[in-house]
Amino acid sequence: MSASAAPVSVPTSASVPASASVPASASGPTAAELLAFVRRTAADAGLIASLPLDPEGRTWIRLDGPGGSEAWLIGWPPGTGTGWHDHADSIGAFLTASGTLKEHSLAARLPTDGWKTLELTEGIDRSRELTPGQGRAFGRHHVHEVLNESADEHAVSVHAYYPPLPQIRRYSRTDAVLRLEQTESPEDWQ
């Protein structure tokens, strides 16, 4: 993650005790539970309003996620985005709290290791517009990019990942060719 403001860890009123959100098997929260968490958190108007917004770069606050998950409140200035990336072995969920975000994703399971360039097949591109209250959960190795395409409106979203992000792989995309550009670890963005 790159941002203008330093990340801050903030407990949220939307957080629930770990014992209330983790299945009895203690295997961590499911993608559906992460989606429920980001939905509850996005409904916390006071928390959403507390995020400092910068006109030049994304800002974020780290939150306490359920069951040992990693969670973030992220502010998106107009015209910003993530670029193509995945969250490696983590499952996750995100939801738009204000503004509108667009997600482009690939509806295909990619190999996890041992490649630098892939030729993508036709028909795997997906695109969705996420307005306030809309979000999605996703599984491991979900490749996507998230954008605020507005020319004048900030967007704010809530994200949660389990296990906490071990790495993020960043890709470039030219037509049907996806190229692995770099792998980041937590110390690169925290």
Tab-separated table of C-alpha atoms in Angstrom:
chain	number	residue	atom	x	y	z
A	1	MET	CA	0.000	0.000	0.000
A	2	SER	CA	1.186	3.478	-0.654
A	3	ALA	CA	-0.412	6.448	0.987
A	4	SER	CA	0.271	9.959	2.127
A	5	ALA	CA	-0.602	9.314	5.756
A	6	ALA	CA	1.033	6.842	8.081
A	7	PRO	CA	-1.156	3.859	8.945
A	8	VAL	CA	-2.774	3.917	12.352
A	9	SER	CA	-4.222	0.969	14.259
A	10	VAL	CA	-7.711	1.713	15.516
A	11	PRO	CA	-10.117	-0.570	17.364
A	12	THR	CA	-13.585	-0.139	15.921
A	13	SER	CA	-16.998	-0.243	17.457
A	14	ALA	CA	-17.887	-2.544	14.576
A	15	SER	CA	-15.305	-5.086	15.721
A	16	VAL	CA	-16.584	-8.077	17.569
A	17	PRO	CA	-14.662	-10.173	20.044
A	18	ALA	CA	-12.651	-12.873	18.326
A	19	SER	CA	-14.587	-15.569	20.136
A	20	ALA	CA	-17.835	-14.298	18.623
A	21	SER	CA	-16.636	-14.347	15.021
A	22	VAL	CA	-14.433	-17.412	14.730
A	23	PRO	CA	-16.015	-20.765	14.005
A	24	ALA	CA	-15.735	-23.401	16.720
A	25	SER	CA	-12.955	-25.073	14.721
A	26	ALA	CA	-10.780	-21.968	15.359
A	27	SER	CA	-9.641	-22.108	11.738
A	28	GLY	CA	-10.213	-18.387	11.309
A	29	PRO	CA	-13.056	-16.412	9.828
A	30	THR	CA	-14.614	-17.446	6.535
A	31	ALA	CA	-14.922	-15.140	3.534
A	32	ALA	CA	-18.624	-14.705	4.405
A	33	GLU	CA	-17.713	-13.685	7.958
A	34	LEU	CA	-15.161	-11.197	6.627
A	35	LEU	CA	-17.834	-9.752	4.338
A	36	ALA	CA	-20.228	-9.414	7.292
A	37	PHE	CA	-17.468	-7.635	9.252
A	38	VAL	CA	-16.709	-5.128	6.477
A	39	ARG	CA	-20.447	-4.492	6.065
A	40	ARG	CA	-20.864	-3.735	9.806
A	41	THR	CA	-17.733	-1.600	9.847
A	42	ALA	CA	-18.788	0.415	6.774
A	43	ALA	CA	-22.065	1.217	8.554
A	44	ASP	CA	-20.130	2.972	11.364
A	45	ALA	CA	-20.526	6.573	10.131
A	46	GLY	CA	-18.265	7.967	12.858
A	47	LEU	CA	-15.417	5.660	11.898
A	48	ILE	CA	-15.814	6.402	8.188
A	49	ALA	CA	-15.772	10.154	8.900
A	50	SER	CA	-12.605	9.787	11.028
A	51	LEU	CA	-10.459	8.749	8.058
A	52	PRO	CA	-8.279	11.654	6.931
A	53	LEU	CA	-8.677	12.125	3.181
A	54	ASP	CA	-5.808	13.375	1.045
A	55	PRO	CA	-6.444	14.805	-2.444
A	56	GLU	CA	-3.218	13.278	-3.802
A	57	GLY	CA	-2.887	9.737	-2.433
A	58	ARG	CA	-4.692	6.932	-0.708
A	59	THR	CA	-4.880	7.050	3.087
A	60	TRP	CA	-5.664	4.242	5.465
A	61	ILE	CA	-6.250	3.198	9.053
A	62	ARG	CA	-5.583	-0.327	10.264
A	63	LEU	CA	-8.539	-1.856	12.125
A	64	ASP	CA	-9.014	-4.797	14.447
A	65	GLY	CA	-10.495	-7.534	12.274
A	66	PRO	CA	-12.388	-10.595	13.516
A	67	GLY	CA	-10.629	-13.805	14.519
A	68	GLY	CA	-7.071	-12.643	13.880
A	69	SER	CA	-7.817	-11.125	10.477
A	70	GLU	CA	-6.193	-7.988	9.103
A	71	ALA	CA	-8.555	-5.105	8.307
A	72	TRP	CA	-8.186	-1.662	6.762
A	73	LEU	CA	-10.256	1.464	6.210
A	74	ILE	CA	-8.998	3.032	2.951
A	75	GLY	CA	-9.617	6.450	1.412
A	76	TRP	CA	-9.401	6.758	-2.382
A	77	PRO	CA	-8.938	10.196	-3.954
A	78	PRO	CA	-10.469	10.712	-7.398
A	79	GLY	CA	-8.578	8.880	-10.128
A	80	THR	CA	-6.615	6.504	-7.883
A	81	GLY	CA	-6.339	2.724	-7.973
A	82	THR	CA	-4.354	-0.276	-6.870
A	83	GLY	CA	-3.108	-1.720	-10.129
A	84	TRP	CA	-3.456	-5.459	-10.758
A	85	HIS	CA	-2.575	-7.548	-7.681
A	86	ASP	CA	-3.548	-10.539	-5.577
A	87	HIS	CA	-3.453	-11.317	-1.860
A	88	ALA	CA	-1.575	-14.620	-2.137
A	89	ASP	CA	-2.910	-17.232	0.293
A	90	SER	CA	-5.362	-14.914	2.074
A	91	ILE	CA	-9.106	-14.882	1.600
A	92	GLY	CA	-10.770	-11.516	1.879
A	93	ALA	CA	-13.670	-9.152	1.512
A	94	PHE	CA	-14.131	-5.480	0.814
A	95	LEU	CA	-17.066	-3.103	0.700
A	96	THR	CA	-17.546	0.490	-0.413
A	97	ALA	CA	-18.590	2.765	2.463
A	98	SER	CA	-18.854	5.994	0.450
A	99	GLY	CA	-18.314	7.033	-3.145
A	100	THR	CA	-18.045	4.469	-5.928
A	101	LEU	CA	-15.297	1.968	-6.671
A	102	LYS	CA	-14.825	-0.192	-9.730
A	103	GLU	CA	-13.274	-3.659	-9.529
A	104	HIS	CA	-11.775	-5.418	-12.535
A	105	SER	CA	-11.011	-9.068	-11.830
A	106	LEU	CA	-10.092	-12.307	-13.527
A	107	ALA	CA	-12.538	-15.212	-13.332
A	108	ALA	CA	-9.790	-17.801	-13.527
A	109	ARG	CA	-7.553	-19.556	-11.073
A	110	LEU	CA	-3.957	-18.685	-11.883
A	111	PRO	CA	-0.940	-20.820	-11.042
A	112	THR	CA	0.458	-19.694	-7.702
A	113	ASP	CA	4.187	-20.037	-8.372
A	114	GLY	CA	6.755	-20.598	-11.075
A	115	TRP	CA	5.607	-18.124	-13.730
A	116	LYS	CA	6.408	-14.565	-14.781
A	117	THR	CA	4.109	-14.121	-17.793
A	118	LEU	CA	0.720	-15.620	-18.616
A	119	GLU	CA	-1.429	-15.329	-21.706
A	120	LEU	CA	-5.026	-14.945	-20.512
A	121	THR	CA	-7.888	-16.629	-22.331
A	122	GLU	CA	-10.906	-14.765	-23.645
A	123	GLY	CA	-13.936	-14.360	-21.428
A	124	ILE	CA	-12.223	-14.288	-18.024
A	125	ASP	CA	-12.450	-10.526	-17.459
A	126	ARG	CA	-15.061	-9.320	-14.999
A	127	SER	CA	-15.933	-5.762	-14.029
A	128	ARG	CA	-18.276	-4.465	-11.348
A	129	GLU	CA	-19.201	-1.085	-9.960
A	130	LEU	CA	-19.481	-0.978	-6.183
A	131	THR	CA	-21.569	1.833	-4.719
A	132	PRO	CA	-22.036	2.426	-0.960
A	133	GLY	CA	-23.054	-0.796	0.766
A	134	GLN	CA	-21.869	-3.019	-2.100
A	135	GLY	CA	-18.895	-5.310	-1.770
A	136	ARG	CA	-17.656	-8.795	-2.291
A	137	ALA	CA	-15.791	-11.661	-0.728
A	138	PHE	CA	-13.054	-13.531	-2.558
A	139	GLY	CA	-10.869	-16.598	-2.238
A	140	ARG	CA	-7.144	-17.184	-2.327
A	141	HIS	CA	-5.133	-15.899	-5.300
A	142	HIS	CA	-7.939	-13.568	-6.463
A	143	VAL	CA	-6.370	-11.253	-9.062
A	144	HIS	CA	-7.990	-7.833	-9.360
A	145	GLU	CA	-7.564	-4.087	-9.458
A	146	VAL	CA	-9.710	-1.562	-7.615
A	147	LEU	CA	-10.230	1.984	-8.920
A	148	ASN	CA	-11.944	5.225	-7.999
A	149	GLU	CA	-12.815	6.457	-11.485
A	150	SER	CA	-14.603	9.580	-10.240
A	151	ALA	CA	-13.160	12.897	-11.382
A	152	ASP	CA	-14.176	14.718	-8.202
A	153	GLU	CA	-15.413	12.404	-5.412
A	154	HIS	CA	-13.411	10.505	-2.802
A	155	ALA	CA	-14.385	6.918	-2.057
A	156	VAL	CA	-13.909	5.055	1.227
A	157	SER	CA	-13.857	1.281	1.617
A	158	VAL	CA	-13.324	-1.363	4.280
A	159	HIS	CA	-11.131	-4.438	3.620
A	160	ALA	CA	-10.415	-7.590	5.655
A	161	TYR	CA	-8.036	-10.510	4.984
A	162	TYR	CA	-7.363	-13.841	6.665
A	163	PRO	CA	-4.769	-14.908	7.343
A	164	PRO	CA	-3.164	-11.470	7.625
A	165	LEU	CA	-1.549	-10.697	4.287
A	166	PRO	CA	1.653	-12.737	3.911
A	167	GLN	CA	2.398	-10.961	0.649
A	168	ILE	CA	0.881	-9.062	-2.249
A	169	ARG	CA	1.887	-9.897	-5.786
A	170	ARG	CA	1.702	-6.991	-8.249
A	171	TYR	CA	1.096	-7.492	-11.969
A	172	SER	CA	1.132	-5.464	-15.152
A	173	ARG	CA	-1.383	-6.151	-17.858
A	174	THR	CA	-1.115	-5.507	-21.576
A	175	ASP	CA	-4.122	-6.804	-23.488
A	176	ALA	CA	-4.227	-10.563	-22.781
A	177	VAL	CA	-0.773	-10.750	-21.173
A	178	LEU	CA	-0.436	-10.671	-17.384
A	179	ARG	CA	3.101	-10.228	-16.078
A	180	LEU	CA	4.271	-10.685	-12.484
A	181	GLU	CA	6.202	-7.506	-11.645
A	182	GLN	CA	6.984	-7.763	-7.938
A	183	THR	CA	6.120	-9.454	-4.680
A	184	GLU	CA	5.696	-7.282	-1.588
A	185	SER	CA	5.769	-8.402	2.033
A	186	PRO	CA	4.094	-6.656	5.015
A	187	GLU	CA	7.147	-4.562	5.863
A	188	ASP	CA	6.870	-2.985	2.378
A	189	TRP	CA	3.485	-1.369	3.094
A	190	GLN	CA	3.174	-0.980	6.873
